Amino acid sequence: MTKTGSGLECGNEWPLCHGKLIPAYTIGSMIEYTHRLFSGLAGLFSLASMFAFWRYARTRRDLLGYAFMTLVFVIVQGGMGALAVIKSQSAAVMALHMGFSLIAFSSAMMLALGTKRWHEAREYDHKLEAQKKPVSKAFRNLTCFTAI
């Protein structure tokens, strides 16, 4: 955003762009408005993830923690981004804004990987349950004999 100069293409207004909901059709304003749109969607998705894990996976404290961290840091970095538009910020504050967005991204990535692992483990447990067969008496005796 700062590299293309589109960061302040909508002026010092947030969430509108020059007082309009739909911005002017310039490249810079479209980049800025798209950034705002996807940041808002990230906030909504992180809220939905937090609700889903709170509702359906309360026992998985690690995943619930990642969902919570994602939500908090998406909100924090979104607020800092809005403040960066409204008021001029120092380079240190802008670096914090980027750092918080990286924490939000890392939390979301850990949430996705943990969810995938949890799902695979549950599928594996179901397959093992379906494959369970009683051990024959001869095999049990052979195992005991070998162990002795």
PDB file of C-alpha atoms in Angstrom:
ATOM      1  CA  MET A   1       0.000   0.000   0.000  1.00  0.00           C
ATOM      2  CA  THR A   2       2.780   2.434   0.830  1.00  0.00           C
ATOM      3  CA  LYS A   3       4.835   1.217  -2.130  1.00  0.00           C
ATOM      4  CA  THR A   4       2.101   2.030  -4.663  1.00  0.00           C
ATOM      5  CA  GLY A   5       1.110   5.242  -2.904  1.00  0.00           C
ATOM      6  CA  SER A   6      -2.467   4.015  -2.674  1.00  0.00           C
ATOM      7  CA  GLY A   7      -2.570   3.999   1.128  1.00  0.00           C
ATOM      8  CA  LEU A   8      -4.125   7.449   1.299  1.00  0.00           C
ATOM      9  CA  GLU A   9      -5.907   7.350  -2.041  1.00  0.00           C
ATOM     10  CA  CYS A  10      -9.229   7.652  -0.204  1.00  0.00           C
ATOM     11  CA  GLY A  11      -7.990  10.641   1.768  1.00  0.00           C
ATOM     12  CA  ASN A  12      -8.110  10.718   5.538  1.00  0.00           C
ATOM     13  CA  GLU A  13     -11.551   9.117   5.650  1.00  0.00           C
ATOM     14  CA  TRP A  14     -12.420   5.736   7.010  1.00  0.00           C
ATOM     15  CA  PRO A  15     -14.479   3.612   6.258  1.00  0.00           C
ATOM     16  CA  LEU A  16     -15.766   5.699   3.353  1.00  0.00           C
ATOM     17  CA  CYS A  17     -13.659   6.819   0.419  1.00  0.00           C
ATOM     18  CA  HIS A  18     -14.008  10.577  -0.222  1.00  0.00           C
ATOM     19  CA  GLY A  19     -17.444  10.424   1.396  1.00  0.00           C
ATOM     20  CA  LYS A  20     -18.669   7.641  -0.881  1.00  0.00           C
ATOM     21  CA  LEU A  21     -19.311   3.979  -0.307  1.00  0.00           C
ATOM     22  CA  ILE A  22     -18.084   3.086  -3.811  1.00  0.00           C
ATOM     23  CA  PRO A  23     -14.756   4.791  -4.593  1.00  0.00           C
ATOM     24  CA  ALA A  24     -13.721   6.529  -7.780  1.00  0.00           C
ATOM     25  CA  TYR A  25     -12.447   4.244 -10.528  1.00  0.00           C
ATOM     26  CA  THR A  26      -8.752   4.903 -10.146  1.00  0.00           C
ATOM     27  CA  ILE A  27      -6.158   2.204  -9.610  1.00  0.00           C
ATOM     28  CA  GLY A  28      -5.034   3.614  -6.261  1.00  0.00           C
ATOM     29  CA  SER A  29      -8.522   3.939  -4.819  1.00  0.00           C
ATOM     30  CA  MET A  30      -9.430   0.445  -6.005  1.00  0.00           C
ATOM     31  CA  ILE A  31      -6.306  -0.980  -4.323  1.00  0.00           C
ATOM     32  CA  GLU A  32      -7.112   0.852  -1.073  1.00  0.00           C
ATOM     33  CA  TYR A  33     -10.802  -0.044  -1.144  1.00  0.00           C
ATOM     34  CA  THR A  34     -10.050  -3.705  -1.947  1.00  0.00           C
ATOM     35  CA  HIS A  35      -7.614  -3.751   0.976  1.00  0.00           C
ATOM     36  CA  ARG A  36     -10.334  -2.406   3.273  1.00  0.00           C
ATOM     37  CA  LEU A  37     -12.856  -4.897   1.922  1.00  0.00           C
ATOM     38  CA  PHE A  38     -10.612  -7.914   2.458  1.00  0.00           C
ATOM     39  CA  SER A  39      -9.539  -6.674   5.893  1.00  0.00           C
ATOM     40  CA  GLY A  40     -13.206  -6.505   6.853  1.00  0.00           C
ATOM     41  CA  LEU A  41     -13.790  -9.996   5.497  1.00  0.00           C
ATOM     42  CA  ALA A  42     -10.797 -11.268   7.487  1.00  0.00           C
ATOM     43  CA  GLY A  43     -12.394  -9.821  10.607  1.00  0.00           C
ATOM     44  CA  LEU A  44     -15.721 -11.500   9.870  1.00  0.00           C
ATOM     45  CA  PHE A  45     -14.074 -14.855   9.109  1.00  0.00           C
ATOM     46  CA  SER A  46     -11.980 -14.709  12.279  1.00  0.00           C
ATOM     47  CA  LEU A  47     -15.138 -13.941  14.273  1.00  0.00           C
ATOM     48  CA  ALA A  48     -16.914 -16.889  12.629  1.00  0.00           C
ATOM     49  CA  SER A  49     -13.938 -19.162  13.379  1.00  0.00           C
ATOM     50  CA  MET A  50     -13.884 -18.096  17.005  1.00  0.00           C
ATOM     51  CA  PHE A  51     -17.600 -18.767  17.341  1.00  0.00           C
ATOM     52  CA  ALA A  52     -17.348 -22.148  15.569  1.00  0.00           C
ATOM     53  CA  PHE A  53     -14.469 -23.380  17.723  1.00  0.00           C
ATOM     54  CA  TRP A  54     -16.109 -22.067  20.883  1.00  0.00           C
ATOM     55  CA  ARG A  55     -19.345 -23.839  19.933  1.00  0.00           C
ATOM     56  CA  TYR A  56     -18.058 -27.145  18.533  1.00  0.00           C
ATOM     57  CA  ALA A  57     -14.524 -27.701  19.822  1.00  0.00           C
ATOM     58  CA  ARG A  58     -14.362 -26.326  23.348  1.00  0.00           C
ATOM     59  CA  THR A  59     -12.297 -29.271  24.490  1.00  0.00           C
ATOM     60  CA  ARG A  60      -9.505 -28.322  22.086  1.00  0.00           C
ATOM     61  CA  ARG A  61      -8.023 -25.462  24.092  1.00  0.00           C
ATOM     62  CA  ASP A  62      -5.123 -25.045  21.669  1.00  0.00           C
ATOM     63  CA  LEU A  63      -7.402 -24.477  18.686  1.00  0.00           C
ATOM     64  CA  LEU A  64      -9.666 -22.212  20.705  1.00  0.00           C
ATOM     65  CA  GLY A  65      -6.593 -20.199  21.716  1.00  0.00           C
ATOM     66  CA  TYR A  66      -5.453 -19.839  18.104  1.00  0.00           C
ATOM     67  CA  ALA A  67      -8.949 -18.751  17.064  1.00  0.00           C
ATOM     68  CA  PHE A  68      -9.011 -16.190  19.875  1.00  0.00           C
ATOM     69  CA  MET A  69      -5.543 -14.852  18.995  1.00  0.00           C
ATOM     70  CA  THR A  70      -6.541 -14.564  15.347  1.00  0.00           C
ATOM     71  CA  LEU A  71      -9.662 -12.606  16.226  1.00  0.00           C
ATOM     72  CA  VAL A  72      -7.898 -10.268  18.665  1.00  0.00           C
ATOM     73  CA  PHE A  73      -4.984  -9.467  16.396  1.00  0.00           C
ATOM     74  CA  VAL A  74      -7.159  -9.001  13.293  1.00  0.00           C
ATOM     75  CA  ILE A  75      -9.211  -6.476  15.271  1.00  0.00           C
ATOM     76  CA  VAL A  76      -6.107  -4.759  16.670  1.00  0.00           C
ATOM     77  CA  GLN A  77      -4.364  -4.457  13.326  1.00  0.00           C
ATOM     78  CA  GLY A  78      -7.602  -3.373  11.656  1.00  0.00           C
ATOM     79  CA  GLY A  79      -8.015  -0.620  14.222  1.00  0.00           C
ATOM     80  CA  MET A  80      -4.415   0.449  13.757  1.00  0.00           C
ATOM     81  CA  GLY A  81      -4.951   0.494   9.991  1.00  0.00           C
ATOM     82  CA  ALA A  82      -8.000   2.718  10.401  1.00  0.00           C
ATOM     83  CA  LEU A  83      -6.020   5.045  12.677  1.00  0.00           C
ATOM     84  CA  ALA A  84      -3.205   5.136  10.127  1.00  0.00           C
ATOM     85  CA  VAL A  85      -5.693   6.448   7.571  1.00  0.00           C
ATOM     86  CA  ILE A  86      -7.276   9.013   9.877  1.00  0.00           C
ATOM     87  CA  LYS A  87      -4.055  10.253  11.499  1.00  0.00           C
ATOM     88  CA  SER A  88      -0.500  10.214  10.266  1.00  0.00           C
ATOM     89  CA  GLN A  89       1.512   7.541  12.088  1.00  0.00           C
ATOM     90  CA  SER A  90       5.206   7.128  12.800  1.00  0.00           C
ATOM     91  CA  ALA A  91       7.252   4.395  11.179  1.00  0.00           C
ATOM     92  CA  ALA A  92       7.384   2.522  14.509  1.00  0.00           C
ATOM     93  CA  VAL A  93       3.588   2.431  14.772  1.00  0.00           C
ATOM     94  CA  MET A  94       3.307   1.269  11.165  1.00  0.00           C
ATOM     95  CA  ALA A  95       5.833  -1.489  11.912  1.00  0.00           C
ATOM     96  CA  LEU A  96       3.688  -2.559  14.883  1.00  0.00           C
ATOM     97  CA  HIS A  97       0.665  -2.592  12.566  1.00  0.00           C
ATOM     98  CA  MET A  98       2.523  -4.956  10.230  1.00  0.00           C
ATOM     99  CA  GLY A  99       3.756  -7.053  13.161  1.00  0.00           C
ATOM    100  CA  PHE A 100       0.246  -7.483  14.531  1.00  0.00           C
ATOM    101  CA  SER A 101      -0.989  -8.535  11.110  1.00  0.00           C
ATOM    102  CA  LEU A 102       1.768 -11.160  10.991  1.00  0.00           C
ATOM    103  CA  ILE A 103       0.723 -12.459  14.420  1.00  0.00           C
ATOM    104  CA  ALA A 104      -2.878 -12.680  13.174  1.00  0.00           C
ATOM    105  CA  PHE A 105      -1.703 -14.534  10.070  1.00  0.00           C
ATOM    106  CA  SER A 106       0.469 -16.919  12.105  1.00  0.00           C
ATOM    107  CA  SER A 107      -2.394 -17.657  14.494  1.00  0.00           C
ATOM    108  CA  ALA A 108      -4.727 -18.348  11.578  1.00  0.00           C
ATOM    109  CA  MET A 109      -2.127 -20.640   9.996  1.00  0.00           C
ATOM    110  CA  MET A 110      -1.649 -22.562  13.259  1.00  0.00           C
ATOM    111  CA  LEU A 111      -5.433 -22.823  13.567  1.00  0.00           C
ATOM    112  CA  ALA A 112      -5.718 -24.242  10.059  1.00  0.00           C
ATOM    113  CA  LEU A 113      -2.877 -26.733  10.562  1.00  0.00           C
ATOM    114  CA  GLY A 114      -4.160 -27.796  13.979  1.00  0.00           C
ATOM    115  CA  THR A 115      -7.660 -28.274  12.608  1.00  0.00           C
ATOM    116  CA  LYS A 116      -6.335 -30.398   9.749  1.00  0.00           C
ATOM    117  CA  ARG A 117      -4.362 -32.563  12.162  1.00  0.00           C
ATOM    118  CA  TRP A 118      -7.316 -32.907  14.501  1.00  0.00           C
ATOM    119  CA  HIS A 119      -9.570 -33.925  11.611  1.00  0.00           C
ATOM    120  CA  GLU A 120      -7.055 -36.500  10.346  1.00  0.00           C
ATOM    121  CA  ALA A 121      -6.669 -37.955  13.841  1.00  0.00           C
ATOM    122  CA  ARG A 122     -10.428 -38.284  14.226  1.00  0.00           C
ATOM    123  CA  GLU A 123     -10.686 -40.038  10.827  1.00  0.00           C
ATOM    124  CA  TYR A 124      -7.839 -42.380  11.799  1.00  0.00           C
ATOM    125  CA  ASP A 125      -9.553 -43.216  15.102  1.00  0.00           C
ATOM    126  CA  HIS A 126     -12.795 -44.017  13.248  1.00  0.00           C
ATOM    127  CA  LYS A 127     -10.930 -46.293  10.829  1.00  0.00           C
ATOM    128  CA  LEU A 128      -9.218 -48.104  13.704  1.00  0.00           C
ATOM    129  CA  GLU A 129     -12.552 -48.546  15.458  1.00  0.00           C
ATOM    130  CA  ALA A 130     -14.042 -50.088  12.321  1.00  0.00           C
ATOM    131  CA  GLN A 131     -11.048 -52.403  11.857  1.00  0.00           C
ATOM    132  CA  LYS A 132     -10.978 -53.744  15.423  1.00  0.00           C
ATOM    133  CA  LYS A 133     -11.259 -57.490  15.443  1.00  0.00           C
ATOM    134  CA  PRO A 134     -10.824 -59.761  18.415  1.00  0.00           C
ATOM    135  CA  VAL A 135      -7.444 -61.429  18.681  1.00  0.00           C
ATOM    136  CA  SER A 136      -7.606 -65.214  18.370  1.00  0.00           C
ATOM    137  CA  LYS A 137      -6.732 -67.347  21.383  1.00  0.00           C
ATOM    138  CA  ALA A 138      -3.862 -69.005  19.489  1.00  0.00           C
ATOM    139  CA  PHE A 139      -2.284 -65.641  18.629  1.00  0.00           C
ATOM    140  CA  ARG A 140      -2.634 -64.441  22.221  1.00  0.00           C
ATOM    141  CA  ASN A 141      -0.933 -67.628  23.490  1.00  0.00           C
ATOM    142  CA  LEU A 142       1.862 -67.270  20.931  1.00  0.00           C
ATOM    143  CA  THR A 143       2.432 -63.661  22.039  1.00  0.00           C
ATOM    144  CA  CYS A 144       2.590 -64.659  25.704  1.00  0.00           C
ATOM    145  CA  PHE A 145       4.961 -67.520  24.925  1.00  0.00           C
ATOM    146  CA  THR A 146       7.235 -65.243  22.881  1.00  0.00           C
ATOM    147  CA  ALA A 147       7.245 -62.585  25.609  1.00  0.00           C
ATOM    148  CA  ILE A 148       8.230 -65.140  28.242  1.00  0.00           C
TER     149      ILE A 148
END
